[in-house]
PDB file of C-alpha atoms in Angstrom:
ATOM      1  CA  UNK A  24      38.519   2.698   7.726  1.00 85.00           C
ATOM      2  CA  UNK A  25      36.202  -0.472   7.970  1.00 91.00           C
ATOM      3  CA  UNK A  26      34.868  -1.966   5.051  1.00 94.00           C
ATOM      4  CA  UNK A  27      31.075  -0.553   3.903  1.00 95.00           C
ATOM      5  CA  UNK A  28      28.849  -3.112   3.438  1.00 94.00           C
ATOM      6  CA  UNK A  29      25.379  -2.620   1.242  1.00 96.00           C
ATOM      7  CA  UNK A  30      21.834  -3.914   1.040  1.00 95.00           C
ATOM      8  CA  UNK A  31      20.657  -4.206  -2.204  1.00 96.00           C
ATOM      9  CA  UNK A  32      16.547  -4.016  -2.506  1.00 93.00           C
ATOM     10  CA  UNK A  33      16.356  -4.715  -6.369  1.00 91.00           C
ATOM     11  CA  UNK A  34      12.858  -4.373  -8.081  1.00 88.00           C
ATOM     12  CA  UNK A  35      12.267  -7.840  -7.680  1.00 84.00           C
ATOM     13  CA  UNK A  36      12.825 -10.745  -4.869  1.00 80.00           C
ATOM     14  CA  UNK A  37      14.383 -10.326  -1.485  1.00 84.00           C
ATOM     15  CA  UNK A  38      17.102  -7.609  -0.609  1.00 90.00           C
ATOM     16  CA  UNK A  39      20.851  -9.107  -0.856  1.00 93.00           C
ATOM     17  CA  UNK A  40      23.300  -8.351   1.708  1.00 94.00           C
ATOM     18  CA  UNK A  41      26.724  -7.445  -0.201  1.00 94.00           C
ATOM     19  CA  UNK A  42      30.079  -6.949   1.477  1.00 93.00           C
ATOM     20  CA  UNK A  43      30.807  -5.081  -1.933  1.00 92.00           C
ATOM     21  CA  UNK A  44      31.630  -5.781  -5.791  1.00 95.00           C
ATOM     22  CA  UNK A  45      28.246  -6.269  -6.286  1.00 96.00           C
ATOM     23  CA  UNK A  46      26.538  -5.541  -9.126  1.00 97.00           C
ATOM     24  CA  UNK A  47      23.385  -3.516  -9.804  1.00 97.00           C
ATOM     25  CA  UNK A  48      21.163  -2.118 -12.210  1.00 96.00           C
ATOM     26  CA  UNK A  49      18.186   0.196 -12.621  1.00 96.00           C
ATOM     27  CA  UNK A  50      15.578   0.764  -9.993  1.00 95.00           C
ATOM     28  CA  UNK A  51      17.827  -0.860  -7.047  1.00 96.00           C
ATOM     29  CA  UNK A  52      17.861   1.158  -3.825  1.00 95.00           C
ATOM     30  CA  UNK A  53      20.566   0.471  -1.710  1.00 96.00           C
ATOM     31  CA  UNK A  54      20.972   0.822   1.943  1.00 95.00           C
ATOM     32  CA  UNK A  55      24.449   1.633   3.577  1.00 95.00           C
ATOM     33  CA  UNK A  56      25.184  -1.170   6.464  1.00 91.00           C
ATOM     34  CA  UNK A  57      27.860   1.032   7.549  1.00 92.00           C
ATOM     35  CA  UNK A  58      29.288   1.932  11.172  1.00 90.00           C
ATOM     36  CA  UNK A  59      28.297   5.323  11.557  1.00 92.00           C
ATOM     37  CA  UNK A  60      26.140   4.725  14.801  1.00 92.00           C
ATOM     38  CA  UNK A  61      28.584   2.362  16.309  1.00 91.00           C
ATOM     39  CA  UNK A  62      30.900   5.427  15.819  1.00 92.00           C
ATOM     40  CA  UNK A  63      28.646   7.843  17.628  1.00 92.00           C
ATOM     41  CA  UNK A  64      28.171   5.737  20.251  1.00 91.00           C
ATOM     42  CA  UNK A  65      31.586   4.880  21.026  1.00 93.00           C
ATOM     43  CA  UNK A  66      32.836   8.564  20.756  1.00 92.00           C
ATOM     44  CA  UNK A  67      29.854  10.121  22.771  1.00 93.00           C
ATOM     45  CA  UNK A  68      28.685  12.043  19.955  1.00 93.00           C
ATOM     46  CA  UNK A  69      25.611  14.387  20.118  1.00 92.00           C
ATOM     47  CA  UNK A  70      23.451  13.750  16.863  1.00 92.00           C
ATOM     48  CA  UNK A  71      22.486  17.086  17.104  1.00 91.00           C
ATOM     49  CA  UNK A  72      25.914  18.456  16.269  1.00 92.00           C
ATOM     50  CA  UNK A  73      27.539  15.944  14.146  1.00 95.00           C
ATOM     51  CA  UNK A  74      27.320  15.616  10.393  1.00 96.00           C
ATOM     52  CA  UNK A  75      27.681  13.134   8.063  1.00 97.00           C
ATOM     53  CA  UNK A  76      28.864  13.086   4.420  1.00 97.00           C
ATOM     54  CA  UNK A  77      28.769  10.331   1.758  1.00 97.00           C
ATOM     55  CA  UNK A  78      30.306  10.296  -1.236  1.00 98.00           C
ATOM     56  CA  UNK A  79      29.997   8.357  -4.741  1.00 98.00           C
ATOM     57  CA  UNK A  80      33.361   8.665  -6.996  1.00 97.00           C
ATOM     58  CA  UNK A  81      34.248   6.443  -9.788  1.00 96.00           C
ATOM     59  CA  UNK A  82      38.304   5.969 -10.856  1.00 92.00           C
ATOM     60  CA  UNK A  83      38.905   8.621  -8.433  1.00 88.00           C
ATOM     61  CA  UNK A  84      36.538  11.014  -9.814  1.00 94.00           C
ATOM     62  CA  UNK A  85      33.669  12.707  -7.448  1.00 96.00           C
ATOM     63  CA  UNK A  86      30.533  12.171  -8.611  1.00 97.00           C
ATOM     64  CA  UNK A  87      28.573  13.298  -6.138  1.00 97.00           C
ATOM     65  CA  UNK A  88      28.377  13.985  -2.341  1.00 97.00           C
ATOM     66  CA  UNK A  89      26.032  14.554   0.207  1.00 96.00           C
ATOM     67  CA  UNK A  90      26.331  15.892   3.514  1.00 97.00           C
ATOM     68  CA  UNK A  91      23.448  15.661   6.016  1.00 96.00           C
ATOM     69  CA  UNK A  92      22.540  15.446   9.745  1.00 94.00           C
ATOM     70  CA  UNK A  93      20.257  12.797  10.991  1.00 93.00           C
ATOM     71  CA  UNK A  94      17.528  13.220  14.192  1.00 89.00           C
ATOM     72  CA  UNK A  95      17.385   9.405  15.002  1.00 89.00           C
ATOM     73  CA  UNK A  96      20.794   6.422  13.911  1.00 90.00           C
ATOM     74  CA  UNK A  97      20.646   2.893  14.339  1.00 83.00           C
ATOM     75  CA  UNK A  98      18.230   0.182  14.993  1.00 77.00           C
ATOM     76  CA  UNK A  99      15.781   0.245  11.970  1.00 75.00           C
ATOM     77  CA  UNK A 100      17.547   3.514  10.526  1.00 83.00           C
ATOM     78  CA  UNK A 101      20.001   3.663   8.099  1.00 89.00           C
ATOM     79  CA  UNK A 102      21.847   5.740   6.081  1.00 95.00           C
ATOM     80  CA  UNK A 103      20.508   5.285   1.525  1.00 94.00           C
ATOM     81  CA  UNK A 104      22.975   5.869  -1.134  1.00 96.00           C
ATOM     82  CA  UNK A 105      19.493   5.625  -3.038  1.00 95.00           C
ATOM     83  CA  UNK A 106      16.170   5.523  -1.880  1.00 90.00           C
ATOM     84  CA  UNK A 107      12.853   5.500  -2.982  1.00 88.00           C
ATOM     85  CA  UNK A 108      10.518   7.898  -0.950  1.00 86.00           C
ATOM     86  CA  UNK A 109       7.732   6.357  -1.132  1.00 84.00           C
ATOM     87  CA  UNK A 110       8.620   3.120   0.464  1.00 83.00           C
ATOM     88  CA  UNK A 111      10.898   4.441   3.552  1.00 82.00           C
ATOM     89  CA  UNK A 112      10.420   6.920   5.917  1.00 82.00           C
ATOM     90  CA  UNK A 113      12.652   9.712   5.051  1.00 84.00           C
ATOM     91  CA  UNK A 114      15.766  10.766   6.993  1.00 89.00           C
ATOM     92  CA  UNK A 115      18.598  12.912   6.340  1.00 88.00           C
ATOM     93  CA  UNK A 116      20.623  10.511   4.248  1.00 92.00           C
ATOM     94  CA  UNK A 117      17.438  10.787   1.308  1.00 91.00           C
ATOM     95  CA  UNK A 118      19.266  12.856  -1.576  1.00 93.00           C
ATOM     96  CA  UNK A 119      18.903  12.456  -5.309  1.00 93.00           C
ATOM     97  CA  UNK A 120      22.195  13.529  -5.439  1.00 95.00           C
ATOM     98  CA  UNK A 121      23.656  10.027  -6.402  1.00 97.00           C
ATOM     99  CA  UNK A 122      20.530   9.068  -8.346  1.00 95.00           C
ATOM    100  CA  UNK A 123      21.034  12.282 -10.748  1.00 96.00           C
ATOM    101  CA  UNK A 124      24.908  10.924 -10.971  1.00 97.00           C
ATOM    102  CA  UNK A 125      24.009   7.136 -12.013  1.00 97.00           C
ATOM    103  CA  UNK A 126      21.507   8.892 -14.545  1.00 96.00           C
ATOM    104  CA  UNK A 127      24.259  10.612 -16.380  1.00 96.00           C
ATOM    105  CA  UNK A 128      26.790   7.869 -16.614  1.00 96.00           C
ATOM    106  CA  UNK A 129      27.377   6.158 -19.910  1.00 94.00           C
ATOM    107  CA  UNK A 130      25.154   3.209 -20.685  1.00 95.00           C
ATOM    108  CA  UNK A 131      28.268   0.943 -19.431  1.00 96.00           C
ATOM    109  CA  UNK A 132      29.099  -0.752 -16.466  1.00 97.00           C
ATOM    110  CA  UNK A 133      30.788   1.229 -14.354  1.00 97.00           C
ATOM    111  CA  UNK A 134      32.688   0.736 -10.490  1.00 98.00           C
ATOM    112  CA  UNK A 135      32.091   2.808  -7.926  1.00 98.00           C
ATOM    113  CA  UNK A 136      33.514   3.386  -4.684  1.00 98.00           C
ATOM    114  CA  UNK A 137      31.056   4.858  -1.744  1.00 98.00           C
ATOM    115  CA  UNK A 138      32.732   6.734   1.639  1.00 97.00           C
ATOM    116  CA  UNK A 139      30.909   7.670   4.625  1.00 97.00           C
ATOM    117  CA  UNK A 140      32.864  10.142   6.766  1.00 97.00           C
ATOM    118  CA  UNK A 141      31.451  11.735  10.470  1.00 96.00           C
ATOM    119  CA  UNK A 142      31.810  15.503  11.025  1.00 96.00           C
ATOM    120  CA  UNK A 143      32.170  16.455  14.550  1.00 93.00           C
ATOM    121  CA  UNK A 144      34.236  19.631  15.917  1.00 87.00           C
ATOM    122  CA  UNK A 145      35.019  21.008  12.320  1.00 88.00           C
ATOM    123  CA  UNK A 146      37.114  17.559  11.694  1.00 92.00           C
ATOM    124  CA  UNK A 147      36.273  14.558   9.152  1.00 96.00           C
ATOM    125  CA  UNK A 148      36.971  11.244   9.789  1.00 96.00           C
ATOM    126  CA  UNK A 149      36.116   8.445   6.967  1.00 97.00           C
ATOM    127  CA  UNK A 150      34.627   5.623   8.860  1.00 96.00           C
ATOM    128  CA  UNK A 151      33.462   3.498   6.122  1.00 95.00           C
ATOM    129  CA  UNK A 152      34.662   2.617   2.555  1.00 97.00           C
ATOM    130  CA  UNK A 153      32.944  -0.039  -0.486  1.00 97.00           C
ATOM    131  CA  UNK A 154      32.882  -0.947  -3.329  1.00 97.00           C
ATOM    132  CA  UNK A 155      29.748  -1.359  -5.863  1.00 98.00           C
ATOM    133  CA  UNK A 156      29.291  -1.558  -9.722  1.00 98.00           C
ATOM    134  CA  UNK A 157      26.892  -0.295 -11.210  1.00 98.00           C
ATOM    135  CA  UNK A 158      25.646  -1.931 -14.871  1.00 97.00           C
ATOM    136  CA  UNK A 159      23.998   1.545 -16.826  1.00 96.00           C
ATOM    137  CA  UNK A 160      23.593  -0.667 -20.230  1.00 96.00           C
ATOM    138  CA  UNK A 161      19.626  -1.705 -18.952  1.00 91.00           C
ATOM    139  CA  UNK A 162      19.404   2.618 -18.869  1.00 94.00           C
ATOM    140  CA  UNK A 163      17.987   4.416 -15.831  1.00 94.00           C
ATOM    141  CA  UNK A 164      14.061   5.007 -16.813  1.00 94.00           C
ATOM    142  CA  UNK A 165      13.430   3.559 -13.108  1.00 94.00           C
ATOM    143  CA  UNK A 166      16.091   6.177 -11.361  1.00 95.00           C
ATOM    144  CA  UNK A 167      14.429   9.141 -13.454  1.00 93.00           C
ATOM    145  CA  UNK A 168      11.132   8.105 -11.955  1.00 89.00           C
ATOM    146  CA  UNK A 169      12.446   8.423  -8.026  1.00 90.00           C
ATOM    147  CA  UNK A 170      13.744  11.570  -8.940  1.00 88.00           C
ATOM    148  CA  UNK A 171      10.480  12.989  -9.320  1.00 87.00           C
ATOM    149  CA  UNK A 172       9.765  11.695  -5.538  1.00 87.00           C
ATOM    150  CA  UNK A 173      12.712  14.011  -4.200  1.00 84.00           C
ATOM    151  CA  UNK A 174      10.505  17.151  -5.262  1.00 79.00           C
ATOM    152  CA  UNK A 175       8.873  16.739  -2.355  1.00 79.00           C
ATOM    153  CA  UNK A 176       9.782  13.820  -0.111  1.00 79.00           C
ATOM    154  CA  UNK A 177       7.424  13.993   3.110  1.00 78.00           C
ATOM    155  CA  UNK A 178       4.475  14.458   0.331  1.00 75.00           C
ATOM    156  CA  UNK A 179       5.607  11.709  -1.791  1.00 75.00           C
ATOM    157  CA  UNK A 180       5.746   9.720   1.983  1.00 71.00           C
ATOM    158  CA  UNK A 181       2.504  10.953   2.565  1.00 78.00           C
ATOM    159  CA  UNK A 182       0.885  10.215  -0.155  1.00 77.00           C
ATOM    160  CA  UNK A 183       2.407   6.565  -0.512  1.00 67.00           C
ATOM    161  CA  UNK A 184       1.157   5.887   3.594  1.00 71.00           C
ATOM    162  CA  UNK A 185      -2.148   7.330   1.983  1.00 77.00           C
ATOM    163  CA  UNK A 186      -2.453   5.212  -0.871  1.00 76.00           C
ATOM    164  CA  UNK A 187      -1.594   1.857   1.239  1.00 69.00           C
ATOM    165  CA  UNK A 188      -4.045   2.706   3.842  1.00 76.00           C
ATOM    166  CA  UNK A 189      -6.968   3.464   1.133  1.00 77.00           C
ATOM    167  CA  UNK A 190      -5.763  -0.307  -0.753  1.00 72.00           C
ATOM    168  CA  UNK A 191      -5.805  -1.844   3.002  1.00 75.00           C
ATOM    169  CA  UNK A 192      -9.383  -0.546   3.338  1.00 79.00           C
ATOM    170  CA  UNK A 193     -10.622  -1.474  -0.433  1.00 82.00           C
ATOM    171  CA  UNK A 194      -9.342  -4.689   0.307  1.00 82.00           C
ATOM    172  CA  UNK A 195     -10.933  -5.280   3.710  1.00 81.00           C
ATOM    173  CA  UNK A 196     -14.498  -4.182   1.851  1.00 81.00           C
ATOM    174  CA  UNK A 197     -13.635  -6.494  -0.691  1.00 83.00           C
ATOM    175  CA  UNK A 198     -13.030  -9.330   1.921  1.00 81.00           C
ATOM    176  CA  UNK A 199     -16.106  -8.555   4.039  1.00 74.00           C
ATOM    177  CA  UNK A 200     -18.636  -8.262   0.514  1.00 81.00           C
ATOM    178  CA  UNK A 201     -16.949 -11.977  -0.108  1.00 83.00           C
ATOM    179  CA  UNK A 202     -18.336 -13.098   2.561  1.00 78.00           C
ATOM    180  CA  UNK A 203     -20.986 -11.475   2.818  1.00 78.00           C
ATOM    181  CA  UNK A 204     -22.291 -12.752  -0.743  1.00 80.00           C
ATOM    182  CA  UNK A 205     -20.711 -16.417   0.954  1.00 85.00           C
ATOM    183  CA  UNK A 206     -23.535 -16.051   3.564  1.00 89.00           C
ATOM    184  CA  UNK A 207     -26.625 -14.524   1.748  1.00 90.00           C
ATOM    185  CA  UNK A 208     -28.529 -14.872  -1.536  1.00 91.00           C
ATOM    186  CA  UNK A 209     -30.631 -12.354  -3.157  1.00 90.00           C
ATOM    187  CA  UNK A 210     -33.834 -12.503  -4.790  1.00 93.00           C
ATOM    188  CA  UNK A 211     -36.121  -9.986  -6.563  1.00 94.00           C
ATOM    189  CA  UNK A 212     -40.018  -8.610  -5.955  1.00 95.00           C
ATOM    190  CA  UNK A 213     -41.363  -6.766  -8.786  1.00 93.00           C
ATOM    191  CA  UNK A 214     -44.903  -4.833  -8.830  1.00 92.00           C
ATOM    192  CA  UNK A 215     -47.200  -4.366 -12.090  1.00 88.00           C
ATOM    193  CA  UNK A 216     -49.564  -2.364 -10.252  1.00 88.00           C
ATOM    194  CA  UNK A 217     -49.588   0.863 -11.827  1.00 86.00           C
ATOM    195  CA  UNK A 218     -50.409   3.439  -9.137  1.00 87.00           C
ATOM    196  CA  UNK A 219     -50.501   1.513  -5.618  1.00 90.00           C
ATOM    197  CA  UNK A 220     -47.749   0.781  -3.342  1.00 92.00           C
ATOM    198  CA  UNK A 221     -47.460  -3.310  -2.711  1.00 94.00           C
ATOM    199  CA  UNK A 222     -45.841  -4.183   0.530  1.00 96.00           C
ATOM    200  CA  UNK A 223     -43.978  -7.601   0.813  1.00 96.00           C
ATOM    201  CA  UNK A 224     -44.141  -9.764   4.339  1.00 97.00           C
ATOM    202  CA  UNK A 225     -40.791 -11.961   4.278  1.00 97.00           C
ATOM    203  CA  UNK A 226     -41.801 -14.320   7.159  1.00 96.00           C
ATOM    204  CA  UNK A 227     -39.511 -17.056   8.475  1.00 96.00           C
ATOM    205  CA  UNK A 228     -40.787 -20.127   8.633  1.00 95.00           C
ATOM    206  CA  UNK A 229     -38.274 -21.211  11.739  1.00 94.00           C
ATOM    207  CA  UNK A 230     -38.505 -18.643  13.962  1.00 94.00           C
ATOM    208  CA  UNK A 231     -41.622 -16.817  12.136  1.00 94.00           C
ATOM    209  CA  UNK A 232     -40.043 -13.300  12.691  1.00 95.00           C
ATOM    210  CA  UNK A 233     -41.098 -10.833   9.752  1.00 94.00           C
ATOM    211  CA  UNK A 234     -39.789  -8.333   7.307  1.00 94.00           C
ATOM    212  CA  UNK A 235     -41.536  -6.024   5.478  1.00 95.00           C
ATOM    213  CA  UNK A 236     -40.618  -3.976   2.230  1.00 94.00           C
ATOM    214  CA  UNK A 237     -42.105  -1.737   0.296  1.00 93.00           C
ATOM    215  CA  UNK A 238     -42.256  -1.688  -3.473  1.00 93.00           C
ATOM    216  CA  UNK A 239     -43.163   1.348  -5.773  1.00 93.00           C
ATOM    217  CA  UNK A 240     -45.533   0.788  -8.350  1.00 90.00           C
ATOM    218  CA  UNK A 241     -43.792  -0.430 -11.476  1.00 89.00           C
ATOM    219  CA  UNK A 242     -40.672  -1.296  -9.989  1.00 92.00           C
ATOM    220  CA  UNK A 243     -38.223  -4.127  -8.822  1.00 92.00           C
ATOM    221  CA  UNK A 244     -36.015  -3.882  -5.516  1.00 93.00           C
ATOM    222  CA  UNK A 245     -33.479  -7.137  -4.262  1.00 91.00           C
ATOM    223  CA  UNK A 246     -33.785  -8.378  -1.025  1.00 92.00           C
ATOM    224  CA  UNK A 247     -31.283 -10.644   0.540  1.00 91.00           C
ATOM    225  CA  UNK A 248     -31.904 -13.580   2.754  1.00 93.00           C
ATOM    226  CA  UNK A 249     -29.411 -15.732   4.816  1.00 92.00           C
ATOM    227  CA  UNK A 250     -28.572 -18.850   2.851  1.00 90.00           C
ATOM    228  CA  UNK A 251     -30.154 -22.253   4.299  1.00 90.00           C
ATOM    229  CA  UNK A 252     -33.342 -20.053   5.504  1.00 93.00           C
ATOM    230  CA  UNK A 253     -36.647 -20.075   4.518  1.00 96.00           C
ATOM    231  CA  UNK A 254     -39.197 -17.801   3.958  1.00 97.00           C
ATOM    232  CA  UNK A 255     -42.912 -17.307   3.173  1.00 97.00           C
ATOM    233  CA  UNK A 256     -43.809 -14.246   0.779  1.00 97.00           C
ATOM    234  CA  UNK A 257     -46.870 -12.929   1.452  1.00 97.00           C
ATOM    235  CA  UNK A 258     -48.313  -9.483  -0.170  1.00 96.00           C
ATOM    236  CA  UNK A 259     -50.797  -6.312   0.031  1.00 95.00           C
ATOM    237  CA  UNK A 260     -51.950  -3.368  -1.267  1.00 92.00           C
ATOM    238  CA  UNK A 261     -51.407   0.285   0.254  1.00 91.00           C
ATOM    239  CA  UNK A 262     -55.304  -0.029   0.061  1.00 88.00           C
ATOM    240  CA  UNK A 263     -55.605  -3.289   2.234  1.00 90.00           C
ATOM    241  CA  UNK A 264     -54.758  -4.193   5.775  1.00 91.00           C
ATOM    242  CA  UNK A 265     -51.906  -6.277   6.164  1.00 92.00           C
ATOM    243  CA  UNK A 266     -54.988  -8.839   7.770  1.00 92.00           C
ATOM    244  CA  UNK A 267     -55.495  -9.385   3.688  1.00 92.00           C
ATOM    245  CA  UNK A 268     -52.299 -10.209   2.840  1.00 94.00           C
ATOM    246  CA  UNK A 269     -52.434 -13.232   0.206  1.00 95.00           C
ATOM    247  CA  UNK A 270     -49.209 -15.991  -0.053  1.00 96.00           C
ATOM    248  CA  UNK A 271     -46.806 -15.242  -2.917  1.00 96.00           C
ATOM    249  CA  UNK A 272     -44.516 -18.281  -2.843  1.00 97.00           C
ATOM    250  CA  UNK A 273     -41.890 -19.374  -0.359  1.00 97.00           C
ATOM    251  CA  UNK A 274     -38.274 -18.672  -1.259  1.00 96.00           C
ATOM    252  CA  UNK A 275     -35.455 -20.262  -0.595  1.00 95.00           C
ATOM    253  CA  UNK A 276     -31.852 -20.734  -1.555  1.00 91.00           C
ATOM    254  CA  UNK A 277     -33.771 -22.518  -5.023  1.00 94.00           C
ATOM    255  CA  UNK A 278     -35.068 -18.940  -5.662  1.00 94.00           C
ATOM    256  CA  UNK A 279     -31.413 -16.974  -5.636  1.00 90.00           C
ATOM    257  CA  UNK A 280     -31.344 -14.014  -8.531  1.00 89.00           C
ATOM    258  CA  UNK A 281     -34.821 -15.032  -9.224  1.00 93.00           C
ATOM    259  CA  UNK A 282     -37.782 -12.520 -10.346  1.00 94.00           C
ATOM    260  CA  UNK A 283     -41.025 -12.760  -8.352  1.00 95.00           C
ATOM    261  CA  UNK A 284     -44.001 -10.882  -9.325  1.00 94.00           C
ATOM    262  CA  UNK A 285     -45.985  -9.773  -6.240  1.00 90.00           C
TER     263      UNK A 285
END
């Protein structure tokens, strides 16, 4: 049987590689570097009909095992002694099996020894075998939380993938309104006139294209310009041709968050 060998993604910081006699604590999840695929590959084994079964004992004792079949081996999948749904695509190894067992252990520090065995033609054979300890006396508040995620694991997948992609797309609004408000400054046209519609003629003075808004009577709307431009304000009534239009000011990056009557 060839030594088991772990890696250790702990709350915080990078994952540890461990050969074993390691130490963890509360809201670890732990990844099995074992030999199980080598061990396929060498034998010519058919995923389809071999098992696998890993078990967690402690001075001898069982304290729990898990035995499981697995559609893809190798490469970027592993077998999890404990796993957190959310964060890794789930594949037959995912059990809360052993999470349930570290949740009822005395608050102590207790060793453990993990197995991995292959079942092919009705026969087991142990491939792997490590050590780990596991220190209970920080409790397991984290561990009771991923339990919750084994309800359901695609959905808790799901939902994580779903959560990522909706911060991924707050934050790429965020990133584009930066610069967006990097690039522009606003200003502010507000109309006294009690019944008429005033209309607003934003007129650049480089390339004298115009704009032209509309404000209601009695109210205020913003109006953003491109910072380092300049712009003549002219205005008119609804009862005027825009021939009558009279100058209001000229507003530039001087004017930002400013209120202009018109």
């Amino acid at each position: 049987m060839k030594p088991l060998n772990f890696i250790l993604w702990k709350p915080e910081g990078a994952p540890e590689f461990s050969p074993g006699g390691a130490t963890f604590a509360d809201g670890t999840t732990i990844e099995l570097a074992s030999a199980a695929a080598a061990y396929v590959q060498e034998n010519s084994l058919e995923l389809t009909q071999t098992s696998f079964i890993i078990t967690l004992n402690s001075d001898e004792e069982e304290l729990a095992s898990h035995t499981f079949q697995m559609e893809k081996l190798g490469g970027s999948v592993n077998l999890w002694l404990l796993a957190n749904p959310k964060e890794t695509d789930p594949n037959g190894s995912f059990t809360g099996k052993f999470l349930q067992a570290l949740c009822d252990l005395a608050p102590a520090q207790t060793p453990l020894t993990i197995k991995i065995g292959v079942i092919a033609n009705d026969e087991t054979t142990w491939i792997n075998e490590g050590n780990l300890i596991f220190d209970g006396t920080t409790g397991s508040e984290t561990y009771q939380q991923l339990l919750t995620f084994y309800d359901d694991v695609d959905a808790s997948r799901s939902q994580a993938n779903k959560e990522t992609t909706e911060a991924y797309a707050q934050k790429r609004e965020e990133e584009a309104q930066a610069r967006h408000n990097a690039n522009h400054f606003e200003v502010f046209f507000k109309s006294n006139h009690p019944s008429q519609t005033t209309y607003v003629i934003c007129k650049d003075t480089k390339s004298l294209s115009e704009n032209i808004v509309e404000v209601q009577p009695n109210a205020k709307i913003s109006v953003e310009f491109w910072r380092g431009s300049s712009h003549e304000i002219l205005a008119y009534s609804q009862n005027v041709s825009k021939e009558a239009a009279h100058k209001v000011t000229t507003v530039t990056e001087t004017l930002e968050n400013q209120e202009i009557l018109i």
